C-alpha cells in the first residue's frame, strides 16, 4: 500500500491525457469522414497518420485543418437546424392546423356561419 501522493497525481494526469487523446481522436476521425471535399486517399492518409503516430498525427491535423473543423461543424449544425424547421413547417401545414386556419378564414370572410364553423371544427378535431 505504498503509493505516494505524487504517484497518484501522475496517474491522474496520464488517465486525463489518454481520455483527452481519445476524445480528440474521435473528433478528428469524425471530421475526416464528414468532409466531402477531401478525397478517399486523403482520408486514408490522415487515418493512417493518426493511427501510426497517434499524438503527432492528432496535433498535426489540428494545426493543419483545425479552422476548417469549426466551419464544417457550424455548417452541419445550421443544415440540421434548417432541416428541423422545414420538417416542423411541413408537419404543421399538413395537419389539423392548416384545416382549422382555413375554417377561420372562411368564417372571418363570412363564407360560413358560426354554427357551420363549429360543426366543421368538431369534425376536424374528431378525425
PDB file of C-alpha atoms in Angstrom:
ATOM      1  CA  UNK A   1       0.000   0.000   0.000  1.00  0.00           C
ATOM      2  CA  UNK A   2       2.945   2.289  -0.611  1.00  0.00           C
ATOM      3  CA  UNK A   3       1.602   4.678  -3.266  1.00  0.00           C
ATOM      4  CA  UNK A   4       2.788   8.251  -2.654  1.00  0.00           C
ATOM      5  CA  UNK A   5       0.655  11.263  -3.408  1.00  0.00           C
ATOM      6  CA  UNK A   6       2.873  12.270  -6.335  1.00  0.00           C
ATOM      7  CA  UNK A   7       2.241   8.895  -7.965  1.00  0.00           C
ATOM      8  CA  UNK A   8      -1.499   9.366  -7.537  1.00  0.00           C
ATOM      9  CA  UNK A   9      -1.201  12.776  -9.183  1.00  0.00           C
ATOM     10  CA  UNK A  10       0.864  11.422 -12.094  1.00  0.00           C
ATOM     11  CA  UNK A  11      -1.562   8.535 -12.623  1.00  0.00           C
ATOM     12  CA  UNK A  12      -4.427  11.022 -12.723  1.00  0.00           C
ATOM     13  CA  UNK A  13      -2.560  13.149 -15.260  1.00  0.00           C
ATOM     14  CA  UNK A  14      -1.880  10.146 -17.504  1.00  0.00           C
ATOM     15  CA  UNK A  15      -5.516   8.999 -17.348  1.00  0.00           C
ATOM     16  CA  UNK A  16      -6.651  12.529 -18.195  1.00  0.00           C
ATOM     17  CA  UNK A  17      -4.255  12.683 -21.167  1.00  0.00           C
ATOM     18  CA  UNK A  18      -5.458   9.330 -22.511  1.00  0.00           C
ATOM     19  CA  UNK A  19      -9.101  10.373 -22.240  1.00  0.00           C
ATOM     20  CA  UNK A  20      -8.276  13.677 -23.924  1.00  0.00           C
ATOM     21  CA  UNK A  21      -6.468  11.866 -26.718  1.00  0.00           C
ATOM     22  CA  UNK A  22      -9.407   9.519 -27.326  1.00  0.00           C
ATOM     23  CA  UNK A  23     -11.830  12.453 -27.457  1.00  0.00           C
ATOM     24  CA  UNK A  24      -9.594  14.249 -29.956  1.00  0.00           C
ATOM     25  CA  UNK A  25      -9.173  11.045 -31.970  1.00  0.00           C
ATOM     26  CA  UNK A  26     -12.928  10.598 -32.341  1.00  0.00           C
ATOM     27  CA  UNK A  27     -13.392  14.275 -33.221  1.00  0.00           C
ATOM     28  CA  UNK A  28     -10.653  14.120 -35.869  1.00  0.00           C
ATOM     29  CA  UNK A  29     -11.902  10.889 -37.442  1.00  0.00           C
ATOM     30  CA  UNK A  30     -15.474  12.192 -37.375  1.00  0.00           C
ATOM     31  CA  UNK A  31     -14.359  15.395 -39.067  1.00  0.00           C
ATOM     32  CA  UNK A  32     -12.396  13.448 -41.658  1.00  0.00           C
ATOM     33  CA  UNK A  33     -15.368  11.380 -42.744  1.00  0.00           C
ATOM     34  CA  UNK A  34     -17.760  14.349 -42.585  1.00  0.00           C
ATOM     35  CA  UNK A  35     -15.616  16.382 -45.010  1.00  0.00           C
ATOM     36  CA  UNK A  36     -16.975  15.956 -48.553  1.00  0.00           C
ATOM     37  CA  UNK A  37     -14.203  17.999 -50.167  1.00  0.00           C
ATOM     38  CA  UNK A  38     -11.422  15.549 -49.254  1.00  0.00           C
ATOM     39  CA  UNK A  39     -10.734  12.540 -51.447  1.00  0.00           C
ATOM     40  CA  UNK A  40     -10.766   8.980 -50.186  1.00  0.00           C
ATOM     41  CA  UNK A  41      -6.972   8.786 -50.443  1.00  0.00           C
ATOM     42  CA  UNK A  42      -6.629  11.925 -48.360  1.00  0.00           C
ATOM     43  CA  UNK A  43      -8.904  10.481 -45.706  1.00  0.00           C
ATOM     44  CA  UNK A  44      -6.986   7.203 -45.731  1.00  0.00           C
ATOM     45  CA  UNK A  45      -3.668   9.062 -45.437  1.00  0.00           C
ATOM     46  CA  UNK A  46      -4.826  11.099 -42.478  1.00  0.00           C
ATOM     47  CA  UNK A  47      -6.279   7.993 -40.772  1.00  0.00           C
ATOM     48  CA  UNK A  48      -3.009   6.127 -41.310  1.00  0.00           C
ATOM     49  CA  UNK A  49      -1.024   9.079 -39.926  1.00  0.00           C
ATOM     50  CA  UNK A  50      -3.306   9.366 -36.888  1.00  0.00           C
ATOM     51  CA  UNK A  51      -3.114   5.612 -36.157  1.00  0.00           C
ATOM     52  CA  UNK A  52       0.615   5.101 -36.762  1.00  0.00           C
ATOM     53  CA  UNK A  53       1.813   8.277 -34.991  1.00  0.00           C
ATOM     54  CA  UNK A  54      -1.154   8.934 -32.705  1.00  0.00           C
ATOM     55  CA  UNK A  55      -0.203  12.036 -30.747  1.00  0.00           C
ATOM     56  CA  UNK A  56       1.746  13.683 -33.544  1.00  0.00           C
ATOM     57  CA  UNK A  57      -0.957  12.826 -36.078  1.00  0.00           C
ATOM     58  CA  UNK A  58      -3.706  14.398 -33.987  1.00  0.00           C
ATOM     59  CA  UNK A  59      -1.734  17.558 -33.302  1.00  0.00           C
ATOM     60  CA  UNK A  60      -0.649  17.975 -36.939  1.00  0.00           C
ATOM     61  CA  UNK A  61      -4.263  17.501 -38.053  1.00  0.00           C
ATOM     62  CA  UNK A  62      -5.463  20.123 -35.589  1.00  0.00           C
ATOM     63  CA  UNK A  63      -2.828  22.593 -36.794  1.00  0.00           C
ATOM     64  CA  UNK A  64      -3.363  21.884 -40.499  1.00  0.00           C
ATOM     65  CA  UNK A  65      -7.160  21.596 -40.588  1.00  0.00           C
ATOM     66  CA  UNK A  66      -8.351  22.919 -37.231  1.00  0.00           C
ATOM     67  CA  UNK A  67     -10.055  26.057 -38.553  1.00  0.00           C
ATOM     68  CA  UNK A  68     -11.977  24.022 -41.107  1.00  0.00           C
ATOM     69  CA  UNK A  69     -13.245  21.698 -38.377  1.00  0.00           C
ATOM     70  CA  UNK A  70     -15.194  24.507 -36.755  1.00  0.00           C
ATOM     71  CA  UNK A  71     -16.554  25.742 -40.067  1.00  0.00           C
ATOM     72  CA  UNK A  72     -17.690  22.259 -41.098  1.00  0.00           C
ATOM     73  CA  UNK A  73     -19.311  21.647 -37.714  1.00  0.00           C
ATOM     74  CA  UNK A  74     -21.073  25.013 -37.851  1.00  0.00           C
ATOM     75  CA  UNK A  75     -22.312  24.330 -41.375  1.00  0.00           C
ATOM     76  CA  UNK A  76     -23.619  20.902 -40.336  1.00  0.00           C
ATOM     77  CA  UNK A  77     -25.413  22.410 -37.320  1.00  0.00           C
ATOM     78  CA  UNK A  78     -27.049  25.101 -39.471  1.00  0.00           C
ATOM     79  CA  UNK A  79     -28.162  22.463 -42.002  1.00  0.00           C
ATOM     80  CA  UNK A  80     -29.631  20.310 -39.222  1.00  0.00           C
ATOM     81  CA  UNK A  81     -31.499  23.324 -37.826  1.00  0.00           C
ATOM     82  CA  UNK A  82     -32.841  24.240 -41.269  1.00  0.00           C
ATOM     83  CA  UNK A  83     -33.952  20.642 -41.847  1.00  0.00           C
ATOM     84  CA  UNK A  84     -35.744  20.608 -38.493  1.00  0.00           C
ATOM     85  CA  UNK A  85     -37.514  23.903 -39.241  1.00  0.00           C
ATOM     86  CA  UNK A  86     -38.584  22.608 -42.660  1.00  0.00           C
ATOM     87  CA  UNK A  87     -39.888  19.394 -41.106  1.00  0.00           C
ATOM     88  CA  UNK A  88     -41.882  21.314 -38.495  1.00  0.00           C
ATOM     89  CA  UNK A  89     -43.244  23.657 -41.169  1.00  0.00           C
ATOM     90  CA  UNK A  90     -44.353  20.739 -43.370  1.00  0.00           C
ATOM     91  CA  UNK A  91     -45.853  18.845 -40.458  1.00  0.00           C
ATOM     92  CA  UNK A  92     -47.801  21.838 -39.183  1.00  0.00           C
ATOM     93  CA  UNK A  93     -49.050  22.736 -42.657  1.00  0.00           C
ATOM     94  CA  UNK A  94     -50.283  19.245 -43.452  1.00  0.00           C
ATOM     95  CA  UNK A  95     -52.158  18.589 -40.214  1.00  0.00           C
ATOM     96  CA  UNK A  96     -55.224  19.864 -38.455  1.00  0.00           C
ATOM     97  CA  UNK A  97     -53.726  23.316 -38.019  1.00  0.00           C
ATOM     98  CA  UNK A  98     -53.970  24.043 -41.741  1.00  0.00           C
ATOM     99  CA  UNK A  99     -57.581  22.908 -41.903  1.00  0.00           C
ATOM    100  CA  UNK A 100     -58.533  24.944 -38.848  1.00  0.00           C
ATOM    101  CA  UNK A 101     -56.855  28.056 -40.218  1.00  0.00           C
ATOM    102  CA  UNK A 102     -58.804  27.657 -43.469  1.00  0.00           C
ATOM    103  CA  UNK A 103     -62.018  27.354 -41.482  1.00  0.00           C
ATOM    104  CA  UNK A 104     -61.170  30.509 -39.504  1.00  0.00           C
ATOM    105  CA  UNK A 105     -60.550  32.394 -42.758  1.00  0.00           C
ATOM    106  CA  UNK A 106     -63.870  31.222 -44.186  1.00  0.00           C
ATOM    107  CA  UNK A 107     -65.669  32.289 -41.005  1.00  0.00           C
ATOM    108  CA  UNK A 108     -63.901  35.678 -40.917  1.00  0.00           C
ATOM    109  CA  UNK A 109     -64.825  36.390 -44.549  1.00  0.00           C
ATOM    110  CA  UNK A 110     -68.440  35.465 -43.872  1.00  0.00           C
ATOM    111  CA  UNK A 111     -68.453  32.470 -46.189  1.00  0.00           C
ATOM    112  CA  UNK A 112     -69.697  30.199 -43.397  1.00  0.00           C
ATOM    113  CA  UNK A 113     -71.730  30.917 -40.296  1.00  0.00           C
ATOM    114  CA  UNK A 114     -70.539  30.451 -36.731  1.00  0.00           C
ATOM    115  CA  UNK A 115     -72.627  27.277 -36.427  1.00  0.00           C
ATOM    116  CA  UNK A 116     -71.147  25.822 -39.616  1.00  0.00           C
ATOM    117  CA  UNK A 117     -67.689  26.743 -38.359  1.00  0.00           C
ATOM    118  CA  UNK A 118     -68.251  24.951 -35.033  1.00  0.00           C
ATOM    119  CA  UNK A 119     -69.570  21.834 -36.822  1.00  0.00           C
ATOM    120  CA  UNK A 120     -66.623  21.747 -39.244  1.00  0.00           C
ATOM    121  CA  UNK A 121     -64.199  22.396 -36.390  1.00  0.00           C
ATOM    122  CA  UNK A 122     -65.638  19.494 -34.382  1.00  0.00           C
ATOM    123  CA  UNK A 123     -65.340  17.271 -37.448  1.00  0.00           C
ATOM    124  CA  UNK A 124     -61.657  18.234 -37.981  1.00  0.00           C
ATOM    125  CA  UNK A 125     -60.745  17.745 -34.328  1.00  0.00           C
ATOM    126  CA  UNK A 126     -62.544  14.391 -34.172  1.00  0.00           C
ATOM    127  CA  UNK A 127     -60.597  12.992 -37.124  1.00  0.00           C
TER     128      UNK A 127
END
